[in-house]
Each structure stands twice: as C-alpha cells, then as structure tokens.
Coordinates of C-alpha atoms in Angstrom, one line a residue:
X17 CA 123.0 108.2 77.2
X18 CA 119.7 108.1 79.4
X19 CA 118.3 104.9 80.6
X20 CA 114.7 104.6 81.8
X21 CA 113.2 102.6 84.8
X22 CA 111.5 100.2 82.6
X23 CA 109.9 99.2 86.1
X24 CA 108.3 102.3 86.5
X25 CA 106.9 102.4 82.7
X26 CA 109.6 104.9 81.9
X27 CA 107.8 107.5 83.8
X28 CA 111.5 107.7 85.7
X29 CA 114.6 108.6 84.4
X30 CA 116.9 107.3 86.6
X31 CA 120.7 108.6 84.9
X32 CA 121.9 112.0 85.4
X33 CA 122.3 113.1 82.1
X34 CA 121.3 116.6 81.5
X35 CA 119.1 116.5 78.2
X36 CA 115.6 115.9 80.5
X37 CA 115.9 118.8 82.2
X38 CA 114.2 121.3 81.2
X39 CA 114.9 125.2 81.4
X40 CA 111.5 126.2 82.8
X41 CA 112.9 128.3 85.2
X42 CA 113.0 132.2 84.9
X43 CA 115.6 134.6 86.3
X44 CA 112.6 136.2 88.7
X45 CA 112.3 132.1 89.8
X46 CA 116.0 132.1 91.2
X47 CA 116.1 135.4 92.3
X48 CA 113.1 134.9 94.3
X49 CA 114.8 131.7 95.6
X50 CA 118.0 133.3 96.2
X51 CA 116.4 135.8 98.2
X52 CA 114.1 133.5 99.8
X53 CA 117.3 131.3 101.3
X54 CA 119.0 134.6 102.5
X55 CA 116.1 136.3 104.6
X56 CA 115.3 133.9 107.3
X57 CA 114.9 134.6 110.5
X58 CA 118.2 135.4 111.5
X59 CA 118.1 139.2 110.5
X60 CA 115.0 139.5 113.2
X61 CA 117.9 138.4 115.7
X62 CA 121.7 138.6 115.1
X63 CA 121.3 142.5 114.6
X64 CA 121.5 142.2 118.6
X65 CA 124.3 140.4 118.9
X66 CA 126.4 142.1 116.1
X67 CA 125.1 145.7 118.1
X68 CA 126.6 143.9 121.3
X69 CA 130.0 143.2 119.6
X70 CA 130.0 146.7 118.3
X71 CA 131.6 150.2 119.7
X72 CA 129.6 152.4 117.6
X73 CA 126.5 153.0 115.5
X74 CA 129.0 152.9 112.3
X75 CA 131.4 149.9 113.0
X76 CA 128.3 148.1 113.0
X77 CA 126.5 149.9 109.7
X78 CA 129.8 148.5 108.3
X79 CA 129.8 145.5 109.2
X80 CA 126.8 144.6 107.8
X81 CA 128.1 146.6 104.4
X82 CA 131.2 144.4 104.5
X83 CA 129.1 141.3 104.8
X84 CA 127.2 141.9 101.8
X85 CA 130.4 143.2 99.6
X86 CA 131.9 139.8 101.0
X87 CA 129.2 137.8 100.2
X88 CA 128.9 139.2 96.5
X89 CA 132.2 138.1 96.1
X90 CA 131.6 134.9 96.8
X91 CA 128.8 135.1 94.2
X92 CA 131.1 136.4 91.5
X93 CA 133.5 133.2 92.3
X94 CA 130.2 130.8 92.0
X95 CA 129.0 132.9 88.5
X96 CA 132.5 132.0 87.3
X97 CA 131.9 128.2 88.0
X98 CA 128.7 128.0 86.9
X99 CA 129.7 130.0 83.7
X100 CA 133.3 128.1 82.7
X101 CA 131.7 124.1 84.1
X102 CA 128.0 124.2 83.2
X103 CA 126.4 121.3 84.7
X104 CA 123.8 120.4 87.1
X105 CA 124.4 119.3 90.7
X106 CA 125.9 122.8 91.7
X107 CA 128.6 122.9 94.2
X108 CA 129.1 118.8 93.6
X109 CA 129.9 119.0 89.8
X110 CA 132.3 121.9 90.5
X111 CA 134.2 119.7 93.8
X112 CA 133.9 116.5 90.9
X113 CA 135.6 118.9 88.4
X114 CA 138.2 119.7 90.9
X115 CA 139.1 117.3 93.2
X116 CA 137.4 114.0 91.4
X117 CA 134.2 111.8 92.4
X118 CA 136.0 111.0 96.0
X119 CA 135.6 114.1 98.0
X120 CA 132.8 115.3 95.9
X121 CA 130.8 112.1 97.1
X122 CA 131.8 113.6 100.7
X123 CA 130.1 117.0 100.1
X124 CA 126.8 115.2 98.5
X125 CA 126.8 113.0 101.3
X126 CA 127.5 115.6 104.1
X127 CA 124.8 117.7 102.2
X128 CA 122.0 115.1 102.0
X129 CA 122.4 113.9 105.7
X130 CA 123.9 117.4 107.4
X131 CA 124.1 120.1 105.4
X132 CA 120.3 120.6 103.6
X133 CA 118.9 118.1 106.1
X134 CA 120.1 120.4 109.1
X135 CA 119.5 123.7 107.7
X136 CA 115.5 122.8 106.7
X137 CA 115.2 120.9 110.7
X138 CA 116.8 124.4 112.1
X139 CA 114.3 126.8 109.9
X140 CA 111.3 124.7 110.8
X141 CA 112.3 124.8 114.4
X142 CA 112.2 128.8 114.5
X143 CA 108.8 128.0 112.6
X144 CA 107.8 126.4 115.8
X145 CA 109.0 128.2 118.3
X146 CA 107.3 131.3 117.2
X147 CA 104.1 129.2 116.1
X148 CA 103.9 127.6 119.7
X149 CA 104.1 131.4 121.4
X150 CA 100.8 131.9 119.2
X151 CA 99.1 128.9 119.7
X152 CA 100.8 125.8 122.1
X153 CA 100.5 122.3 121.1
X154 CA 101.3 121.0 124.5
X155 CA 105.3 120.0 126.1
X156 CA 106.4 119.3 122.4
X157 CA 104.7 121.7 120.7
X158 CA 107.6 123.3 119.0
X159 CA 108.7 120.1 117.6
X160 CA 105.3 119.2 116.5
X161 CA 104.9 122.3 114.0
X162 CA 108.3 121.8 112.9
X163 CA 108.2 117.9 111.8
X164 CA 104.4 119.1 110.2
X165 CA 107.0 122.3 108.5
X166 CA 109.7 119.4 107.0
X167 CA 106.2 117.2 105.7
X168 CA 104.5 120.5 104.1
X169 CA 107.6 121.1 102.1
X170 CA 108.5 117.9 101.1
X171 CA 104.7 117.3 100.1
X172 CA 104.6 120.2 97.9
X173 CA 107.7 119.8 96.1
X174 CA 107.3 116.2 95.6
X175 CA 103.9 117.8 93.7
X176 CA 106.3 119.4 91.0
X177 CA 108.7 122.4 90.3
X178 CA 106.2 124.8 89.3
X179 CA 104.1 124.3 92.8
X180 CA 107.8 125.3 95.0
X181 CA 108.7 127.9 93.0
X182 CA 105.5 129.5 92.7
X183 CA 105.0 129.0 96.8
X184 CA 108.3 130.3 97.0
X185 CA 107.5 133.6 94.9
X186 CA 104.3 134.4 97.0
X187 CA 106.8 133.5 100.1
X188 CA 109.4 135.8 99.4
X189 CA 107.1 138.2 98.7
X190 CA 105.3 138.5 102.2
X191 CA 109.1 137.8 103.7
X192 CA 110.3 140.9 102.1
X193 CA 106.7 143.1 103.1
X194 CA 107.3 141.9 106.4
X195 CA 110.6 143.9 106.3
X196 CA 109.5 146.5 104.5
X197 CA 106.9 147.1 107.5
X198 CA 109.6 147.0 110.0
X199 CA 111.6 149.5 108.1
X200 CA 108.6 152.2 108.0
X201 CA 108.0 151.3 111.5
X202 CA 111.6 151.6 112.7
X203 CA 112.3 154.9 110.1
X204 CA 109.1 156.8 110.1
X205 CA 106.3 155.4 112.9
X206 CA 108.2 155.8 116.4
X207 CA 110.2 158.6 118.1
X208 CA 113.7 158.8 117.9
X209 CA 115.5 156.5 120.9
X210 CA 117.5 158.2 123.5
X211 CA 121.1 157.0 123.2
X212 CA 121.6 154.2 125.7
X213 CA 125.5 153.6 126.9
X214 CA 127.2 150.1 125.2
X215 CA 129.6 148.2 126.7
X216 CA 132.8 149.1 124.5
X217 CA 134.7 146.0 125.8
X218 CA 133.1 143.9 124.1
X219 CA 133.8 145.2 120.9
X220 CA 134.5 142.7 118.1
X221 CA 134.6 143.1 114.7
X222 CA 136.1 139.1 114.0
X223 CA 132.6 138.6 116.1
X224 CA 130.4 140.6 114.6
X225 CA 131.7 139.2 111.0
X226 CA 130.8 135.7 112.2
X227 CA 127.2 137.0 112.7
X228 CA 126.4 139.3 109.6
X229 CA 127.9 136.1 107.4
X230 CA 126.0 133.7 108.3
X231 CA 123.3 136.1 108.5
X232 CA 123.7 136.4 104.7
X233 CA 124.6 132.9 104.0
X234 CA 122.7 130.6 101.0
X235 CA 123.3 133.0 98.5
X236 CA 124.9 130.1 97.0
X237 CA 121.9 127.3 97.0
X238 CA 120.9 129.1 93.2
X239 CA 123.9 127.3 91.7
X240 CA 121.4 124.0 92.0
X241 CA 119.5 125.1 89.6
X242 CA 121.7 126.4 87.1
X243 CA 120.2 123.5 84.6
X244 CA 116.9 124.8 85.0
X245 CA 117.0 128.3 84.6
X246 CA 116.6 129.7 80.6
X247 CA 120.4 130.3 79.1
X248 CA 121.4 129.4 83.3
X249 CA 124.9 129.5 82.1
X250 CA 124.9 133.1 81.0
X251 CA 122.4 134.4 83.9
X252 CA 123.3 131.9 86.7
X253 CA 125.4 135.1 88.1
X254 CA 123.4 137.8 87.4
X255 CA 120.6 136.0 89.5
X256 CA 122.8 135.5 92.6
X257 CA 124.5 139.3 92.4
X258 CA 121.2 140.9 92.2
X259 CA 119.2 138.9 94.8
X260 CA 121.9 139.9 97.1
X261 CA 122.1 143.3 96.1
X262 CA 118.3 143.0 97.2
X263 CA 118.6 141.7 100.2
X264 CA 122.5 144.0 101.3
X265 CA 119.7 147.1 100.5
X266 CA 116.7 145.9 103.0
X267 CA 119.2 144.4 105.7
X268 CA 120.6 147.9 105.8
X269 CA 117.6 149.8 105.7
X270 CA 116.1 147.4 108.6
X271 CA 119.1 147.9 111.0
X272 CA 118.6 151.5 110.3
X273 CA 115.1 151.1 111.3
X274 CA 116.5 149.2 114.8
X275 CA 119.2 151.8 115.2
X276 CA 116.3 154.9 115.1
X277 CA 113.8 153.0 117.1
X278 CA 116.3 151.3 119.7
X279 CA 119.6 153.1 119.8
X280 CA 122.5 150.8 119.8
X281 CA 122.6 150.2 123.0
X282 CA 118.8 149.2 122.9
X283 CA 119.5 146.8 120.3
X284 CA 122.6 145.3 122.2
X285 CA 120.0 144.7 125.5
X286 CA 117.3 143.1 123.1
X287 CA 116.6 139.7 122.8
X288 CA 113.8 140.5 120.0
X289 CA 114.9 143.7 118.2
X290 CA 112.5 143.6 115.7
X291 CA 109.4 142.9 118.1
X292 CA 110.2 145.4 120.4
X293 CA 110.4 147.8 117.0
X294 CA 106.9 146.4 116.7
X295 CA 106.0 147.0 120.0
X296 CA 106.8 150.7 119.9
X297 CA 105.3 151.0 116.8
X298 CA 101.5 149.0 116.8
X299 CA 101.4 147.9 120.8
X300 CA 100.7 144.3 122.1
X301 CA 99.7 143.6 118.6
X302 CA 102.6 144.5 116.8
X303 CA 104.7 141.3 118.7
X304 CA 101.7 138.7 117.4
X305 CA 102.2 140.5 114.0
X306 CA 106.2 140.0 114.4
X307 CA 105.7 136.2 114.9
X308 CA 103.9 135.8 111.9
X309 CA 106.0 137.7 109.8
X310 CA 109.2 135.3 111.1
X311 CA 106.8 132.2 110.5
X312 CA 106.6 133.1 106.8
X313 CA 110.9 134.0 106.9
X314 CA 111.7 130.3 108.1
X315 CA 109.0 128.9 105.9
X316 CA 110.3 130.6 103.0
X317 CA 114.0 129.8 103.9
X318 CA 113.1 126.1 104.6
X319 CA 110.8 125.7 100.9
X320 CA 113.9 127.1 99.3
X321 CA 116.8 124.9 101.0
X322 CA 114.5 121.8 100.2
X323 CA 114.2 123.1 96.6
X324 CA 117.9 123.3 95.9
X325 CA 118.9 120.2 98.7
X326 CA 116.6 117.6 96.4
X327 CA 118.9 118.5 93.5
X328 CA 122.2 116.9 94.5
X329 CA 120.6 113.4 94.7
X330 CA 120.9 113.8 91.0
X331 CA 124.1 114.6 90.6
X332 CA 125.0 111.9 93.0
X333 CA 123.6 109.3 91.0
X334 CA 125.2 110.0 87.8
X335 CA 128.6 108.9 89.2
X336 CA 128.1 106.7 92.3
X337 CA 125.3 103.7 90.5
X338 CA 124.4 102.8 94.3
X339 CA 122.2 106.1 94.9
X340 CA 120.8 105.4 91.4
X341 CA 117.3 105.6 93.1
X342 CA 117.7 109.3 94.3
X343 CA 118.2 110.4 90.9
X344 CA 115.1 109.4 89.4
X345 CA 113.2 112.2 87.5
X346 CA 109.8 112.3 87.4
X347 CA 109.3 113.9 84.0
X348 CA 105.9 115.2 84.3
X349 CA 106.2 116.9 87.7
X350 CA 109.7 118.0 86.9
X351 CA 111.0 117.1 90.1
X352 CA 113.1 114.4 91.7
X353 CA 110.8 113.5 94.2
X354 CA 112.6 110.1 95.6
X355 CA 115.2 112.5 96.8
X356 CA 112.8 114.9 98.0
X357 CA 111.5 112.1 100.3
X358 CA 115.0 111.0 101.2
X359 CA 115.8 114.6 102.5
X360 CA 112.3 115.0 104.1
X361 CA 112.9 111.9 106.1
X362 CA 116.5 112.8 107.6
X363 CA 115.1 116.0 108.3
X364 CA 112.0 115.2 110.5
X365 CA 114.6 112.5 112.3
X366 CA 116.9 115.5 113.0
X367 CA 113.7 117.3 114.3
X368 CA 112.9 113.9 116.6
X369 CA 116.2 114.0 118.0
X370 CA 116.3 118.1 118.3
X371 CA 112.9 117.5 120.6
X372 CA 115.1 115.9 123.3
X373 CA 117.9 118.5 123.6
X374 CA 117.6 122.1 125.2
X375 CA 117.6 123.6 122.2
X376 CA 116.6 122.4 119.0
X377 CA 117.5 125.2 117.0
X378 CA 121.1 125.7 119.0
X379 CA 121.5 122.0 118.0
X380 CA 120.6 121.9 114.4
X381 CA 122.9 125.3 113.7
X382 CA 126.2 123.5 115.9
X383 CA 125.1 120.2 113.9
X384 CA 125.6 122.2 110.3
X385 CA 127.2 125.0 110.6
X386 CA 130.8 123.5 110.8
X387 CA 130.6 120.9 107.7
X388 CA 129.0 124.1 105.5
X389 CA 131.9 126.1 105.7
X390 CA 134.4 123.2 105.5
X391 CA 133.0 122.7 102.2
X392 CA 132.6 126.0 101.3
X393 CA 136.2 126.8 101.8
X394 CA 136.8 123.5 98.8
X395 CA 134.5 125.7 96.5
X396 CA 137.1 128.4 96.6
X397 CA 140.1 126.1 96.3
X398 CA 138.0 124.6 93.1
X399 CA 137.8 127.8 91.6
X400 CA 141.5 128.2 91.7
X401 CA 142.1 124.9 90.3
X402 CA 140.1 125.0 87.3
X403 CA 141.2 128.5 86.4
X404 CA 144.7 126.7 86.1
X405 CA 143.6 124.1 84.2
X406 CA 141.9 125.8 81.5
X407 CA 145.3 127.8 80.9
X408 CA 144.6 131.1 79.3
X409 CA 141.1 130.2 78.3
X410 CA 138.4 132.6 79.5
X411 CA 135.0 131.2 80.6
X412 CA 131.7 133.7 79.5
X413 CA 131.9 135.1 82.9
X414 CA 134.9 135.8 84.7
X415 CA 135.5 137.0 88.6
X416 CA 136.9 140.5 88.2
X417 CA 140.4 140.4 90.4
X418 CA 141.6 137.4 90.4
X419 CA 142.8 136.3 92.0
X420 CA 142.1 138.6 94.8
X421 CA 138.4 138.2 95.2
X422 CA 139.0 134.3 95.0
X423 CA 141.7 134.2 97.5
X424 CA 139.2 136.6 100.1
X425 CA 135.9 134.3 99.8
X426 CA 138.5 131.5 100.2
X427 CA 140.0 133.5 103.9
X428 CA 136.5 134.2 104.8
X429 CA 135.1 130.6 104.7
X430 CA 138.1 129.4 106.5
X431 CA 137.8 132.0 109.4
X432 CA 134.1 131.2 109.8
X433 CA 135.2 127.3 109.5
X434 CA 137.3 128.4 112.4
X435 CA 134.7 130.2 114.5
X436 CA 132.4 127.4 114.0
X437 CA 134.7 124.9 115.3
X438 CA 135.5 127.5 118.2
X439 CA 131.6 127.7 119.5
X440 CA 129.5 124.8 118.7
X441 CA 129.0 122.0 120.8
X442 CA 127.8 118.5 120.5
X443 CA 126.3 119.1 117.9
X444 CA 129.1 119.8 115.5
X445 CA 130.7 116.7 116.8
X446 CA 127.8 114.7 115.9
X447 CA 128.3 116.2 112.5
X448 CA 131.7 115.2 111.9
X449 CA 130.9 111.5 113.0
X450 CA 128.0 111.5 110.1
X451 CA 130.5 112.9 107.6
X452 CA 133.2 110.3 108.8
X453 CA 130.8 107.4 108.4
X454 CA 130.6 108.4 104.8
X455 CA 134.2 108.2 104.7
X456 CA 133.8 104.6 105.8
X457 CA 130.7 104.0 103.4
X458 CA 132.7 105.4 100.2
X459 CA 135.3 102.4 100.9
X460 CA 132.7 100.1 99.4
X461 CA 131.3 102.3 96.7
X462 CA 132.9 102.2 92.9
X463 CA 132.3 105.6 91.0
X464 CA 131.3 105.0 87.4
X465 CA 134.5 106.0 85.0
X466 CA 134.1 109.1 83.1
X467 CA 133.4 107.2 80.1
X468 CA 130.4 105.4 81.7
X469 CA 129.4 108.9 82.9
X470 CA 128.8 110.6 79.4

C-alpha cells in the first residue's frame, strides 16, 4: 500500500513501498558511481604509507592485488544479497532480513548521523585542504570550502537523480584522466629512480592491508541503488565486480607509475607521492595540476556517498513511522530530498566541529571508520544467515565458495574493525557515544509489524 502526503498535494510519497521507484538507472550510472566512491583521494596518499610498511617492491604490488581480490569478494557476497532479498535500502533491508528492524534501526541510524555523514565531512575536508593551498580563504579556510562542498552536493541532488548521476559521470570521468595522467607521467615521462634503501623493520603486511582496504572501500555504496538500476536484481553484481575490476587495474598501474618515478624507498619518504610524480614530470606546475586533479577525487567521492547516504532515509521510514518524513519521494525529481537535507545538515555540523580540532580530516576518518566496519562485519554474518534460511534454495546469483569467500570478507571486516579500534582517537569514541544514544532513542520507537509493512 502507498499513502500520499495529502499535505503536500500528493506531490510526496511518504511510505517506503517500492512500486514509485523507478528503474531509470543504467549499469554505466552505478558503475560510474561505484567507481566514483572508490577513487578518492586516498590512492594519491596511502601508496606511501603501504611502501613504508613494505620490504620490497613486490610484497607491496601484492598487497594492493590482495586488496582488490579481497574486496571483489566482498562484492560477490553483496551481489548474492542483492540477488536472493531484492529490496531497496541496501545494507539495512539485508541487516532487517537478518537480524530484524532492532539492529537494522542501529546501522540506519549510525549511517545517517556517522557513517555517510562522516565520510561526505572527511572528503570535502581533503577538498579544502587542497583548495586552500591554491587559493586561502583566511584561518578557516579549509573548513569554509568544505561546508560550501557538503551544500553543493546536497543542492544538486536535492535538484533530482538525473542531475547526481550525470555530475557524477562527468566526475568520474576527470577522476579517472587524472590517473591516467599520473600513470603516463610515472611509466613513460620521467627517468627511471635510483633505488633508495627502506627500512625493512618496519615491514607489515597486517599494516599495509589496513591501508590498501580502506583504500578500496565503498565498493559497497551501489547496493543503495539496486531499486533503481534496470533488472538491478540481475545486474546489481555485475556493476560492483566490474567497477572494481576498473579501479584494481588503474590502482595498479598508478603504483607502478610511483614505483618507476620514486623507487620504493622514494615513495616510503613521500608525504605527496603523486605530486612529486608530478613534479618530476611537468615542474612547479605539475603540483597545482595534482591539487586539482584530487579536488575533483573528493568531490566525486563525496557526490557519490551523498547519492547512496540519502537512500536509507527511505528504508528507514518504511518500518520505524517516526522518520516518516525522511522518506518522502519527490516523484518528479526522483529523489528523496528531505533526507538529502537531513544528511547535508549533520554533515556541515561535523565540518563546524572538524574546524576546531587539529585535524579535520584525522577526525572525521577516527569518527567513522570504526562504526563502518562494525557494521560491515553484520553484512557478512547476514549473508550466512539467510543462506540458512532459504534451505537448499538458490538465489539468481550465488557467491562461488561458499562458504569460503563469505567466511574471508567476514575475517577481513573484523580485523580492520580491530585495527580501527587500535588507532583512532577521540574521534571514534565520539562515534560510539552517537551510536549509543540511538540505542537509547530506539527504547521509545515501535517498528511497524511486518504486516503493516507490505
């Protein structure tokens, strides 16, 4: 059954059933997301770190091979989901499937006011970091660009789907030249580097995995829009597995690049591989051309998390009646723009608050990081659980090895869970306290029954 706002004109649809939703997607929409949420700018600077953790040129080629196979299998897990329990609201509907409206109300909540919320304040604060070393706004300048990042994307996907995905094409698009440039820079445009001596103590592999994963993490943000994407629950997969394919390919190639241009041990004494890449290659205008380039990363990463963020608000609704309001549909636009605003808003507070610390993007990634892979670690218990409840029944798509492949995403999330815990800071405790107060705010909250659901 779908209601309408009969305030509003019926303009709104404010229930969560799937049959306004349309399939206006196509597959080159969610790949282009999928790659979009992948590339930000933590390629142009965990290379460095994972070259510092490694003892040689090929313990760290693999490492970044490993963390794509890895991250493909998690992608096989989430093609399964999406496949065998078709529904929108991504990871919520599969934790409601699973574990029942309780914890999933946990994960939406965490997501609207941590997960999404932090991710979009962290990618508009590399925005302006990198925009303030072009151009300075004065003692908060970095803050200033990113609150104006948080209200561009907000803005234009309040305006409808077809204006974010079609920015987010175009986006992905100059994110992906601007590694293509590095990678002829890097591979065909400056001398060979003489080897420079690493510091084989502080070889890690269990370090160098923590940085290559997150490097690649939000493959899984497509799920969101499973609804929307033409036959999504026959192609859902096939978008993830080949946007990451895309992106395993070009992260190789560009740490190639670094490895020709820098050495290893250049790219372990870097703090900017890829501008000093640039450097070698164009001069003092190669580093100006570097910002840019990871301007257009975070603002494509950011367009995309808001994108797939907005969409859980819906999902929400449909079981909790209280959040009613961040479910409402605008039909014509094709876009839930009250939860669009909702997430807008918590972002550009986190971005307030991130202008008083040290470091606002060290606290937005402490702030996030933890709660992400808590949560991710319940997707991979889900899939387990659901597999066991549909008996011998085989979903369209099924993860090849199970339940292998299953039981390493799930070992992987919990090791990063752990590493997360290990290193962040305030931040992460901050986190857990917004999580907990949703805790305390579900106490009050009655879930609609399934029947009221349908």
């Amino acid at each position: 059954m779908t209601r309408f706002n009969t305030d509003l004109g019926g303009k709104f649809r404010t229930e969560a059933a799937p049959d306004f939703i349309k399939p206006t997607l196509r597959l080159r929409d969610v790949i282009a997301l999928t790659i979009g949420i992948i590339i930000g700018a933590g390629i142009f600077r965990t290379p460095s770190l994972v070259a510092g953790a490694s003892s040689s040129e090929t313990m760290m080629l693999a490492a970044w091979i490993i963390g794509g196979t890895l991250s493909i299998v998690g992608a096989l897990c989430y093609a399964e989901l999406a496949s065998a329990e078709p529904g929108a609201g991504g990871d919520y509907h599969y934790l409601m499937r699973a574990f029942g409206p309780r914890p999933a109300f946990l994960y939406a909540w965490s997501r609207l006011a941590v997960i999404q919320s932090g991710s979009i304040a962290l990618l508009a604060f590399i925005f302006g970091d990198y925009a303030t070393a072009l151009y300075s706004l004065g003692p908060y300048s970095n803050a200033i660009y990113a609150g104006l990042v948080v209200l561009a994307v907000t803005l234009l996907n309040c305006a409808g789907i077809y204006f974010g995905t079609r920015a987010q094409n175009w986006l992905t698009i100059a994110e992906v030249l601007g590694l293509l440039v590095i990678i002829v820079a890097g591979l065909l445009l400056v001398p060979e580097a003489s080897p420079q001596p690493v510091v084989a103590g502080d070889a890690s592999f269990g370090m160098m995995m923590v940085f290559v994963l997150l490097t690649y993490g939000g493959w899984n943000e497509a799920v969101y829009l499973s609804a929307e994407l033409r036959d999504g629950r026959r192609r859902m997969g096939h978008a993830m597995i080949l946007g990451l394919i895309m992106v395993a390919v070009l992260y190789l190639l560009v740490n190639l690049a670094y490895l020709r241009a820098l050495s290893l041990g250049g790219m372990a004494a870097s703090d900017a591989v890829a501008a000093d890449v640039m450097d070698r290659a164009f001069g003092a205008g190669g580093a100006a051309l570097m910002s840019a380039v990871i301007m257009v990363a975070a603002l494509t990463s950011a367009n995309a998390t808001a994108i797939t963020g907005a969409r859980t608000g819906y999902a929400l609704a449909r079981t909790f009646p209280a959040f009613g309001w961040l479910a409402r549909w605008d039909d014509k636009r094709g876009t839930p723009v009250n939860a669009f605003i909702a997430q807008g808003v918590i972002a550009l507070l986190l971005v307030i608050g991130g202008s008083f610390s040290r470091d606002g993007f060290q606290s937005a990634v402490e702030y996030t990081a933890p709660v992400f892979w808590f949560f991710l670690l319940l997707m991979g218990i889900a899939l387990f659980i659901l597999r066991r409840r549909r008996g011998g029944a085989k979903p369209p798509f099924a993860v090849p090895l199970y339940p292998l492949l299953p039981a390493i995403f799930c070992l992987t999330s919990a090791y990063l869970l752990y590493a997360s815990l290990a290193y962040a800071g305030l931040g992460a405790i901050i986190g857990a306290g917004v999580v907990a107060a949703g805790g305390i705010l579900l106490i009050f909250l009655k879930p609609r029954t399934p029947e009221e659901t349908r």
